[in-house]
Coordinates of C-alpha atoms in Angstrom, one line a residue:
M1 CA -46.3 -2.2 26.9
S2 CA -45.8 0.0 24.0
L3 CA -42.4 2.6 23.5
S4 CA -45.0 5.0 23.4
R5 CA -46.7 4.4 26.8
Q6 CA -42.9 3.7 27.9
L7 CA -42.2 7.4 27.7
T8 CA -45.1 8.4 29.0
A9 CA -44.5 7.7 31.6
I10 CA -40.1 8.1 31.7
T11 CA -41.4 11.9 31.4
F12 CA -43.9 11.9 34.5
K13 CA -40.6 10.2 36.5
Y14 CA -37.7 11.5 34.4
S15 CA -36.9 14.9 32.6
T16 CA -36.5 14.7 28.4
S17 CA -33.3 14.3 28.5
S18 CA -32.8 11.8 30.6
I19 CA -35.3 9.9 27.6
L20 CA -33.1 10.1 25.3
S21 CA -29.9 8.9 27.6
T22 CA -31.9 5.8 28.7
P23 CA -29.6 3.4 26.2
E24 CA -32.4 0.4 25.9
L25 CA -34.4 3.1 24.7
C26 CA -32.3 4.5 22.0
N27 CA -29.9 1.7 20.6
S28 CA -31.4 1.5 16.9
T29 CA -33.0 3.7 14.1
V30 CA -36.3 2.1 14.5
K31 CA -36.9 2.9 18.2
I32 CA -34.9 6.5 17.9
K33 CA -37.7 7.6 15.4
Q34 CA -40.3 6.2 17.4
I35 CA -38.7 8.6 20.3
H36 CA -38.4 11.8 17.2
S37 CA -42.7 10.9 17.2
H38 CA -43.2 11.4 20.6
L39 CA -41.2 14.0 21.1
I40 CA -42.9 15.7 17.6
I41 CA -46.3 14.5 19.2
T42 CA -45.5 16.3 23.0
G43 CA -44.3 19.6 20.9
R44 CA -40.4 19.0 22.9
I45 CA -38.7 18.8 19.5
R46 CA -39.0 22.4 19.0
D47 CA -36.0 22.8 21.6
T48 CA -32.8 23.0 20.0
F49 CA -31.1 20.5 23.4
I50 CA -33.3 18.7 23.0
A51 CA -33.4 17.9 18.3
T52 CA -29.4 18.1 19.0
K53 CA -29.5 15.1 21.5
L54 CA -31.8 13.1 19.3
V55 CA -28.9 13.8 16.6
E56 CA -26.3 13.1 18.5
L57 CA -27.8 9.8 19.4
C58 CA -29.3 9.1 15.5
A59 CA -25.0 10.2 14.2
I60 CA -23.1 8.6 17.3
S61 CA -25.2 5.6 18.9
A62 CA -27.1 4.1 16.0
G63 CA -24.5 5.6 13.0
D64 CA -27.5 6.4 10.6
I65 CA -26.1 10.0 9.9
D66 CA -28.9 10.5 6.7
Y67 CA -31.8 10.4 9.5
A68 CA -29.8 12.8 11.8
C69 CA -29.6 15.3 8.4
R70 CA -33.2 14.7 8.3
I71 CA -33.5 16.3 12.2
F72 CA -30.7 18.5 12.1
E73 CA -32.9 20.7 9.2
Q74 CA -35.8 20.5 10.9
I75 CA -34.0 23.1 14.3
E76 CA -35.3 26.1 13.4
N77 CA -31.9 27.3 15.0
P78 CA -29.6 25.2 15.4
N79 CA -26.6 26.6 18.0
S80 CA -22.8 25.7 18.2
Y81 CA -24.1 22.2 19.8
S82 CA -26.2 21.4 17.0
W83 CA -23.2 21.7 14.2
T84 CA -20.6 20.1 16.4
T85 CA -22.3 17.5 16.8
M86 CA -22.9 16.4 13.2
M87 CA -20.0 17.8 12.2
R88 CA -18.8 14.6 14.8
G89 CA -21.3 12.3 13.3
F90 CA -19.7 12.9 10.3
S91 CA -16.2 12.5 11.4
D92 CA -17.4 8.6 12.0
A93 CA -18.3 8.5 9.2
R94 CA -15.2 8.9 7.2
N95 CA -16.6 11.4 5.7
P96 CA -14.7 14.9 6.3
E97 CA -16.2 17.0 3.1
K98 CA -19.4 16.7 5.1
V99 CA -17.0 18.2 7.9
I100 CA -15.6 21.2 5.8
Q101 CA -18.8 21.7 4.8
F102 CA -21.0 21.8 7.5
Y103 CA -18.6 23.8 9.2
G104 CA -18.6 26.6 6.4
E105 CA -22.4 27.0 6.6
M106 CA -22.3 27.2 10.4
R107 CA -19.5 30.2 9.7
S108 CA -22.2 31.7 7.4
K109 CA -24.6 31.8 9.1
G110 CA -22.7 33.9 12.0
V111 CA -22.6 30.9 14.1
E112 CA -19.5 30.7 16.6
P113 CA -17.7 27.5 16.4
N114 CA -16.4 26.4 20.1
R115 CA -13.7 24.2 20.9
F116 CA -15.1 21.2 20.4
T117 CA -16.2 22.5 16.6
F118 CA -12.1 22.6 16.2
L119 CA -11.1 18.8 17.1
F120 CA -13.3 17.7 13.8
V121 CA -12.4 20.3 11.3
L122 CA -8.6 19.7 11.5
K123 CA -9.5 16.2 11.2
A124 CA -10.8 16.8 8.1
Y125 CA -8.8 19.2 7.2
A126 CA -5.9 16.5 8.1
F127 CA -7.2 14.1 6.0
K128 CA -7.8 16.5 2.8
R129 CA -4.6 18.4 3.3
C130 CA -6.1 21.9 3.2
H131 CA -2.7 23.5 4.2
F132 CA -4.8 26.7 3.9
D133 CA -7.5 26.7 5.4
G134 CA -5.8 25.2 8.6
R135 CA -3.7 28.5 8.2
I136 CA -6.9 30.1 9.0
V137 CA -8.6 27.7 12.0
H138 CA -5.0 28.0 14.1
G139 CA -5.1 31.5 13.7
K140 CA -9.1 31.3 14.2
V141 CA -8.1 29.4 17.7
L142 CA -5.4 31.8 18.7
K143 CA -8.4 34.9 18.4
M144 CA -10.1 32.5 20.9
G145 CA -7.2 32.2 22.6
V146 CA -8.0 28.4 22.8
D147 CA -4.3 27.8 21.5
S148 CA -3.9 26.6 25.0
D149 CA -6.1 23.2 24.7
L150 CA -3.3 20.1 24.3
F151 CA -6.1 18.4 22.3
I152 CA -6.8 21.6 19.2
C153 CA -2.7 21.9 19.5
N154 CA -2.6 18.0 18.8
G155 CA -5.1 18.7 15.4
L156 CA -3.1 21.5 13.8
I157 CA 0.5 19.3 14.6
H158 CA -1.0 17.2 13.1
V159 CA -2.9 19.7 9.8
Y160 CA 0.7 21.2 9.2
S161 CA 2.7 17.5 9.0
K162 CA 0.1 16.0 6.5
C163 CA 0.6 19.3 4.1
E164 CA 4.7 18.6 4.9
D165 CA 4.9 21.9 6.3
I166 CA 6.9 21.1 9.4
S167 CA 8.5 23.8 10.2
S168 CA 5.2 25.0 10.8
A169 CA 4.4 22.0 13.4
L170 CA 7.4 22.5 15.2
K171 CA 7.3 25.8 15.8
L172 CA 3.7 25.9 17.0
F173 CA 5.0 22.9 19.3
D174 CA 7.6 25.2 21.3
E175 CA 5.3 27.8 21.8
M176 CA 3.1 25.3 23.9
P177 CA 3.6 26.1 27.4
S178 CA 2.4 22.5 28.1
K179 CA 3.2 19.4 26.2
S180 CA 1.3 15.9 26.6
M181 CA 2.9 12.7 25.6
V182 CA 0.3 12.4 22.4
N183 CA 1.8 15.8 21.4
Y184 CA 5.3 14.4 21.2
N185 CA 4.3 10.7 19.7
T186 CA 1.9 13.4 17.0
L187 CA 5.3 15.5 16.3
V188 CA 7.7 12.5 16.2
T189 CA 5.4 10.7 13.3
A190 CA 5.0 13.5 11.8
C191 CA 8.8 14.3 11.1
F192 CA 9.6 10.9 9.9
N193 CA 6.9 11.1 7.3
C194 CA 8.2 14.1 6.4
G195 CA 11.9 12.6 5.8
D196 CA 13.2 14.6 9.0
V197 CA 15.0 11.7 11.3
E198 CA 17.0 14.6 12.7
N199 CA 14.1 16.0 14.5
G200 CA 12.1 13.0 14.4
R201 CA 14.5 11.5 16.6
G202 CA 15.6 14.5 18.2
L203 CA 12.4 14.3 19.5
F204 CA 12.0 10.8 20.6
D205 CA 15.5 11.2 22.7
K206 CA 14.2 14.2 24.6
M207 CA 10.9 12.7 25.6
P208 CA 10.6 13.0 29.3
E209 CA 8.6 9.7 29.1
R210 CA 8.0 7.4 26.4
N211 CA 5.4 4.9 26.0
V212 CA 4.8 1.8 23.6
E213 CA 2.7 4.8 21.7
S214 CA 6.3 7.0 21.3
W215 CA 8.7 3.6 20.2
N216 CA 6.5 2.5 17.8
A217 CA 6.3 5.9 16.1
V218 CA 9.9 5.9 15.6
I219 CA 10.2 2.4 14.9
A220 CA 7.6 2.6 11.9
G221 CA 9.6 5.6 11.0
Y222 CA 13.0 4.1 10.6
C223 CA 10.8 1.1 8.4
K224 CA 9.1 3.7 6.0
L225 CA 12.8 5.5 5.2
G226 CA 14.7 2.2 4.9
H227 CA 16.3 2.3 7.8
V228 CA 15.8 -0.8 9.1
D229 CA 18.4 -1.8 10.7
I230 CA 18.3 0.7 13.1
A231 CA 14.8 0.0 13.7
K232 CA 15.6 -3.1 14.6
S233 CA 18.4 -2.0 17.6
L234 CA 15.3 0.3 18.6
F235 CA 12.4 -2.6 18.5
D236 CA 15.3 -4.7 20.6
M237 CA 15.5 -1.7 23.3
M238 CA 11.3 -2.5 23.9
G239 CA 10.7 -3.1 27.7
Q240 CA 7.1 -4.0 26.3
R241 CA 6.0 -4.7 22.5
D242 CA 2.6 -4.7 21.1
L243 CA 1.0 -6.0 17.5
V244 CA 1.8 -2.6 16.2
S245 CA 5.4 -3.1 17.3
W246 CA 6.0 -6.4 15.5
A247 CA 3.3 -5.1 12.8
S248 CA 5.8 -2.3 12.2
M249 CA 8.8 -4.3 12.2
L250 CA 7.5 -6.7 9.8
S251 CA 6.9 -4.3 7.5
G252 CA 9.5 -3.3 7.7
Y253 CA 10.9 -6.2 6.4
V254 CA 9.2 -6.0 3.7
H255 CA 9.2 -3.5 1.9
S256 CA 13.1 -3.2 2.0
G257 CA 13.5 -7.4 0.3
R258 CA 14.5 -8.7 3.3
T259 CA 11.5 -11.1 3.0
V260 CA 13.5 -14.7 5.2
E261 CA 14.4 -12.2 7.3
A262 CA 10.6 -11.2 8.4
L263 CA 9.5 -14.7 8.0
E264 CA 11.9 -15.6 11.4
L265 CA 10.2 -12.7 13.4
F266 CA 6.9 -13.8 12.6
K267 CA 7.6 -17.1 13.9
G268 CA 9.3 -15.1 16.8
M269 CA 5.9 -13.3 17.2
Q270 CA 4.1 -16.6 17.0
F271 CA 6.7 -18.4 19.7
I272 CA 5.9 -15.6 22.3
G273 CA 1.9 -16.1 21.8
I274 CA 1.5 -12.5 19.7
R275 CA -1.2 -13.4 17.9
P276 CA -1.4 -11.7 14.5
D277 CA -4.7 -8.9 12.9
G278 CA -5.2 -9.3 9.4
V279 CA -2.6 -5.9 8.6
T280 CA 0.4 -8.4 9.9
L281 CA -0.5 -10.9 8.1
T282 CA -1.1 -9.0 5.2
S283 CA 2.6 -8.4 5.5
V284 CA 3.7 -11.4 5.9
L285 CA 1.8 -13.1 2.7
S286 CA 3.2 -10.4 0.8
A287 CA 7.0 -11.9 2.0
C288 CA 5.8 -15.9 1.2
A289 CA 5.0 -14.3 -1.8
Q290 CA 8.1 -12.4 -3.2
I291 CA 9.8 -16.3 -2.4
G292 CA 7.9 -18.4 -3.2
A293 CA 7.3 -19.5 0.7
L294 CA 4.3 -21.5 -0.7
D295 CA 4.3 -23.8 3.1
M296 CA 4.1 -20.2 4.8
G297 CA 1.4 -18.7 3.0
K298 CA -1.0 -22.4 2.9
W299 CA -0.3 -22.2 7.3
I300 CA -1.8 -18.6 7.4
H301 CA -4.7 -19.7 5.2
A302 CA -5.2 -22.0 7.8
Y303 CA -5.3 -19.7 10.9
V304 CA -7.5 -17.5 8.9
N305 CA -10.0 -19.9 8.9
E306 CA -9.4 -21.3 11.9
N307 CA -9.2 -18.1 14.3
N308 CA -13.0 -16.7 12.2
L309 CA -10.0 -13.9 11.3
R310 CA -12.2 -10.9 9.1
N311 CA -11.1 -12.1 5.4
D312 CA -11.6 -8.4 4.2
I313 CA -11.0 -7.6 1.1
H314 CA -7.2 -6.8 2.1
L315 CA -6.2 -9.9 3.1
G316 CA -8.0 -11.4 0.7
T317 CA -6.5 -9.9 -1.9
S318 CA -3.5 -11.1 -0.2
L319 CA -3.7 -14.5 -0.2
V320 CA -5.2 -14.3 -4.3
D321 CA -1.2 -12.2 -4.9
M322 CA 0.3 -14.8 -2.3
Y323 CA -1.3 -18.1 -4.9
A324 CA -0.8 -16.8 -7.7
K325 CA 2.9 -16.1 -6.9
C326 CA 3.7 -19.2 -5.8
G327 CA 2.1 -20.4 -8.9
S328 CA -1.3 -22.3 -7.1
I329 CA -3.5 -20.1 -10.1
D330 CA -6.3 -22.5 -9.2
I331 CA -6.2 -22.2 -5.5
A332 CA -5.9 -18.4 -6.5
M333 CA -8.5 -18.5 -9.2
Q334 CA -10.7 -20.5 -6.7
L335 CA -10.3 -17.6 -3.8
F336 CA -10.6 -14.9 -6.3
D337 CA -14.0 -16.2 -7.5
A338 CA -15.5 -17.0 -4.1
M339 CA -14.6 -12.9 -3.0
C340 CA -17.4 -11.1 -2.7
E341 CA -15.4 -8.0 -3.0
K342 CA -13.0 -7.6 -5.0
N343 CA -11.3 -3.7 -6.0
I344 CA -8.8 -2.8 -9.0
C345 CA -6.2 -4.6 -6.6
T346 CA -7.7 -8.5 -5.9
W347 CA -8.3 -8.4 -9.9
N348 CA -4.4 -6.8 -10.5
A349 CA -3.1 -9.8 -8.6
I350 CA -4.8 -12.4 -10.3
L351 CA -3.6 -11.3 -13.3
L352 CA -0.8 -11.1 -12.9
G353 CA -0.6 -14.1 -11.8
L354 CA -2.0 -16.2 -14.5
S355 CA 0.3 -13.9 -17.1
F356 CA 4.0 -14.3 -15.0
H357 CA 2.5 -17.8 -15.1
G358 CA 2.2 -19.0 -18.9
H359 CA -2.4 -18.4 -19.1
G360 CA -1.9 -15.4 -21.2
H361 CA -5.1 -16.4 -22.7
A362 CA -6.9 -16.2 -19.5
A363 CA -5.5 -13.8 -18.7
L364 CA -6.4 -11.4 -21.5
E365 CA -10.1 -13.3 -21.1
L366 CA -10.4 -12.4 -17.8
F367 CA -9.3 -8.2 -18.0
K368 CA -12.5 -8.1 -20.7
Q369 CA -15.2 -9.8 -18.2
M370 CA -12.7 -6.8 -15.9
E371 CA -14.1 -4.0 -17.9
Y372 CA -17.4 -5.9 -18.7
L373 CA -18.3 -5.4 -14.9
G374 CA -17.2 -2.2 -15.4
L375 CA -13.5 -1.4 -13.1
V376 CA -10.9 1.3 -14.3
P377 CA -7.9 -0.7 -15.5
N378 CA -4.8 0.9 -13.8
D379 CA -0.4 1.4 -14.9
I380 CA -0.1 -2.2 -12.8
T381 CA -3.4 -3.2 -15.1
F382 CA -1.6 -3.3 -18.4
V383 CA 1.6 -4.4 -17.1
A384 CA -0.7 -7.9 -16.2
V385 CA -2.2 -7.0 -19.7
L386 CA 1.3 -6.4 -22.0
S387 CA 3.0 -8.7 -20.4
A388 CA -0.4 -11.6 -21.0
C389 CA -0.1 -10.4 -24.4
S390 CA 3.3 -10.7 -25.2
H391 CA 3.5 -14.6 -23.4
V392 CA 1.1 -15.5 -26.2
G393 CA 2.4 -13.3 -28.4
A394 CA -0.6 -11.4 -29.4
T395 CA 1.5 -8.0 -31.2
D396 CA -2.0 -6.5 -32.4
E397 CA -3.4 -6.7 -28.9
G398 CA -0.5 -6.0 -26.9
Q399 CA 0.3 -3.1 -29.1
K400 CA -3.7 -2.1 -29.0
Q401 CA -3.8 -2.5 -25.3
F402 CA -0.6 -0.1 -24.9
K403 CA -2.9 2.5 -27.1
R404 CA -5.5 2.0 -25.5
M405 CA -3.7 2.9 -22.5
V406 CA -3.5 6.4 -23.5
K407 CA -5.8 7.3 -25.5
E408 CA -8.9 6.1 -23.1
F409 CA -8.1 5.7 -19.8
N410 CA -5.0 8.7 -19.9
I411 CA -2.6 6.3 -17.7
M412 CA 1.5 7.7 -18.9
P413 CA 3.5 4.5 -20.2
K414 CA 6.3 3.8 -17.6
I415 CA 9.1 2.1 -18.6
E416 CA 7.9 -1.1 -17.7
H417 CA 5.2 -0.5 -20.3
Y418 CA 7.6 0.0 -22.4
G419 CA 9.1 -2.7 -22.1
C420 CA 6.7 -5.1 -22.4
M421 CA 6.3 -3.1 -25.9
V422 CA 10.3 -3.9 -26.7
D423 CA 9.1 -8.1 -25.4
I424 CA 6.2 -8.1 -27.7
L425 CA 7.8 -6.2 -30.7
G426 CA 11.6 -8.7 -29.8
R427 CA 9.7 -11.9 -29.7
R428 CA 7.2 -11.7 -33.2
G429 CA 11.3 -10.5 -34.5
L430 CA 9.6 -7.1 -35.6
I431 CA 13.5 -5.3 -34.4
E432 CA 13.2 -2.2 -36.7
E433 CA 10.0 -1.3 -34.6
A434 CA 11.0 -2.1 -30.8
K435 CA 14.8 0.0 -32.4
E436 CA 11.8 3.2 -32.9
L437 CA 9.8 2.6 -30.3
I438 CA 13.2 2.4 -27.7
K439 CA 14.2 6.2 -29.3
I440 CA 10.4 7.9 -28.9
M441 CA 10.9 6.7 -25.3
P442 CA 10.4 9.6 -22.9
M443 CA 13.1 8.3 -20.4
E444 CA 16.2 6.7 -20.7
P445 CA 16.4 3.0 -21.9
N446 CA 17.4 0.6 -19.0
I447 CA 19.7 -2.4 -19.3
V448 CA 16.6 -4.6 -19.1
I449 CA 15.3 -2.7 -22.1
W450 CA 18.6 -3.1 -24.0
G451 CA 18.6 -6.8 -23.0
S452 CA 15.6 -7.6 -24.4
L453 CA 16.1 -5.9 -27.6
L454 CA 19.3 -7.4 -28.0
N455 CA 18.3 -10.5 -26.9
A456 CA 15.5 -10.8 -29.7
C457 CA 18.7 -9.5 -32.4
K458 CA 20.2 -12.5 -31.5
I459 CA 17.3 -15.0 -31.5
H460 CA 16.0 -14.0 -34.9
G461 CA 19.8 -13.7 -36.1
Y462 CA 19.6 -10.2 -36.6
T463 CA 23.1 -8.4 -35.9
E464 CA 23.3 -4.7 -37.2
I465 CA 23.4 -3.0 -34.1
D466 CA 23.1 1.1 -34.7
R467 CA 26.0 3.1 -33.4
D468 CA 23.8 4.9 -31.1
I469 CA 22.8 1.5 -29.2
E470 CA 25.9 0.5 -28.8
V471 CA 26.9 4.3 -27.3
H472 CA 23.7 3.3 -25.1
L473 CA 25.2 0.6 -23.9
H474 CA 28.3 1.2 -23.2
S475 CA 26.5 4.5 -20.8
L476 CA 25.5 1.6 -18.8
A477 CA 28.1 -0.6 -18.0
S478 CA 28.6 0.4 -14.8
Q479 CA 25.1 -1.3 -13.9
D480 CA 25.6 -4.9 -16.4
G481 CA 27.7 -6.9 -18.0
G482 CA 24.8 -9.1 -19.7
S483 CA 24.2 -7.5 -22.3
H484 CA 27.5 -6.7 -23.1
V485 CA 28.0 -10.6 -23.6
L486 CA 25.0 -10.7 -25.5
L487 CA 26.7 -7.3 -27.8
S488 CA 29.7 -9.6 -28.0
N489 CA 28.4 -12.5 -29.0
I490 CA 26.1 -10.4 -32.2
Y491 CA 29.0 -9.1 -33.2
A492 CA 31.3 -12.7 -33.2
A493 CA 27.7 -14.2 -35.6
K494 CA 28.5 -11.3 -38.3
N495 CA 33.0 -12.3 -38.0
D496 CA 33.5 -8.6 -36.5
W497 CA 36.1 -10.4 -33.7
S498 CA 38.0 -6.3 -34.0
S499 CA 34.8 -5.1 -32.0
V500 CA 34.5 -8.7 -29.8
E501 CA 38.0 -8.0 -29.0
N502 CA 37.2 -4.2 -27.8
L503 CA 33.9 -5.2 -26.0
R504 CA 35.9 -8.3 -24.2
K505 CA 38.5 -6.0 -23.1
M506 CA 35.6 -4.0 -21.5
I507 CA 33.9 -6.3 -20.2
R508 CA 37.3 -7.2 -18.0
A509 CA 38.1 -3.6 -17.1
H510 CA 34.9 -3.3 -15.7
G511 CA 35.3 -6.3 -13.3
F512 CA 31.9 -7.5 -15.2
E513 CA 34.1 -11.2 -15.4
K514 CA 33.4 -11.0 -11.3
K515 CA 29.5 -11.6 -11.8
T516 CA 27.5 -10.8 -8.9
P517 CA 26.6 -14.4 -7.3
G518 CA 23.4 -16.2 -8.9
C519 CA 21.1 -16.9 -5.8
S520 CA 18.2 -19.6 -5.4
S521 CA 16.2 -20.1 -2.5
I522 CA 14.0 -23.2 -1.8
E523 CA 11.2 -24.1 1.2
V524 CA 10.9 -27.4 3.1
N525 CA 9.5 -28.0 5.9
S526 CA 8.2 -23.8 6.1
V527 CA 11.9 -22.7 6.6
V528 CA 13.5 -21.3 3.3
Q529 CA 17.1 -22.1 2.1
E530 CA 18.9 -19.9 0.0
F531 CA 22.1 -20.5 -1.8
F532 CA 24.3 -18.7 -3.5
S533 CA 27.0 -19.9 -6.1
E534 CA 30.0 -21.3 -5.0
D535 CA 29.4 -20.4 -1.5
R536 CA 30.3 -23.3 0.7
S537 CA 29.2 -22.3 4.1
N538 CA 26.2 -24.4 3.3
S539 CA 26.8 -27.3 5.5
N540 CA 25.6 -29.8 3.5
W541 CA 27.0 -28.3 0.3
I542 CA 29.0 -31.0 -0.8
Q543 CA 25.9 -33.7 -1.1
M544 CA 24.2 -30.8 -2.7
N545 CA 26.7 -30.8 -6.0
E546 CA 26.8 -34.3 -6.1
V547 CA 23.3 -34.1 -7.0
I548 CA 23.7 -31.4 -8.9
E549 CA 26.2 -33.5 -11.2
R550 CA 24.2 -36.6 -11.3
L551 CA 21.7 -34.4 -12.7
R552 CA 23.5 -32.9 -15.3
T553 CA 24.9 -36.7 -15.6
H554 CA 21.7 -38.1 -16.7
L555 CA 20.3 -35.0 -18.8
E556 CA 23.8 -35.7 -21.2
S557 CA 22.8 -39.3 -21.2
E558 CA 19.3 -38.0 -21.8
G559 CA 20.9 -36.5 -25.2
Y560 CA 21.1 -33.3 -23.6
E561 CA 23.4 -30.7 -24.9
L562 CA 25.2 -27.4 -23.5
N563 CA 24.7 -24.3 -25.6
T564 CA 27.7 -21.8 -24.8
S565 CA 26.7 -19.8 -28.0
W566 CA 24.3 -17.3 -25.1
I567 CA 27.6 -17.5 -22.6

């Protein structure tokens, strides 16, 4: 039996609204179009309620917002239910601009909103951070007398918090006659997002009851602000944890540079049977990339494939980044080439990997391909490009790309870009040009840039150090002693022994002789071991030193001589 006959038969038994509520007839745009045709033939499409119901099915059930718009445009006098249905559809389609546009059109036509309208409008305002418009809606809510609706209040709190107006959010919360756990959780999250730890923790402590989301909100808040140890103490106190709890702690450890602890936590999560999702694995892959834990990264890659996890653009980019930073450039390129969708982060990951591992020419060729495909580079892209130019000695290309960054893409150079340029010029022996570039920098050069310049001076035998450079280095004395050692060696090269002695005295006065111990790490059987200079806490330190001594002896027997002129 055709769908048209089914509709005719059903119409005799049920109302039209019942037809529109029949799931088997409304689960695709094709069937909805047939229903639409039937309603036009029978003339029932002129009923605003029925037409709006069809809009709802199309926008919400079938997810075809474009066809829903076409039906909506045919409604002669859409009411608040009609307008709100369209706003809900746009909200579900993650199109806040259209939600705001339809709300404006609705108000311009004199149609009053209902309490459900505010939910979608406030969500859109929060996303777009429309503080002024949010306050206007707040006034409308008060005027309509729906300010006791907990969901509307939650939407308003969300708007204020997104706009960093935490005082208004707290005031609204205090004035609420009753408060739900959702309201508490929203405001706790808002306080931590605005850096208001005192109010955020205070609200959490005052909560009459808490759920997992409550704990997750405060743990994620502490992690985002770098208070990982406090977050971990709360994490350990939780009676029940979900995937979000583990993901928040993992992300906190990774962003704080405590990657070994992140990997240990991930192993604990695996041990108790919590299945990670793509977001969690992205954080773990970032930890692997930071410390070169290639075996663990490969295990995660295999886990993704074996469990058919959705390898979206974020997870795919993380895999490319991990392999690239761990030095497995061939695998990183294979994954990169296999990705159907790439964003600028994906391109940056492979470009940085190629640049930092000595494949500068390949990085520059890939950058040309990226531009050919129409992708717009960002500041990180140019760090990779300039680094590639530095490694291959492409001075002219580096200067060209540095100028393009500003003129063509309106990207203001950061200290990393200036650092790359100083390195490019220094490697070529263009010391005077490097010094001039440092002088015109809009920010104070850091110890890395001065170190790069002095390193170039040392390599190229340049001994004419300006007085202003010495002054800058002395002002950075509290940061690092390495550059002062380089400067001391340059003075020695031109027999300026009085300057050498003065500089050595300053080095001793600042305690630079007691250097921060060097640290290295190695991954064995997916376990990362860290080693510090002069550290005897490792149970195998005697055996390790014996191996190092054998290596030293072997190098000497092969004719290697230690160059102490740089020490």
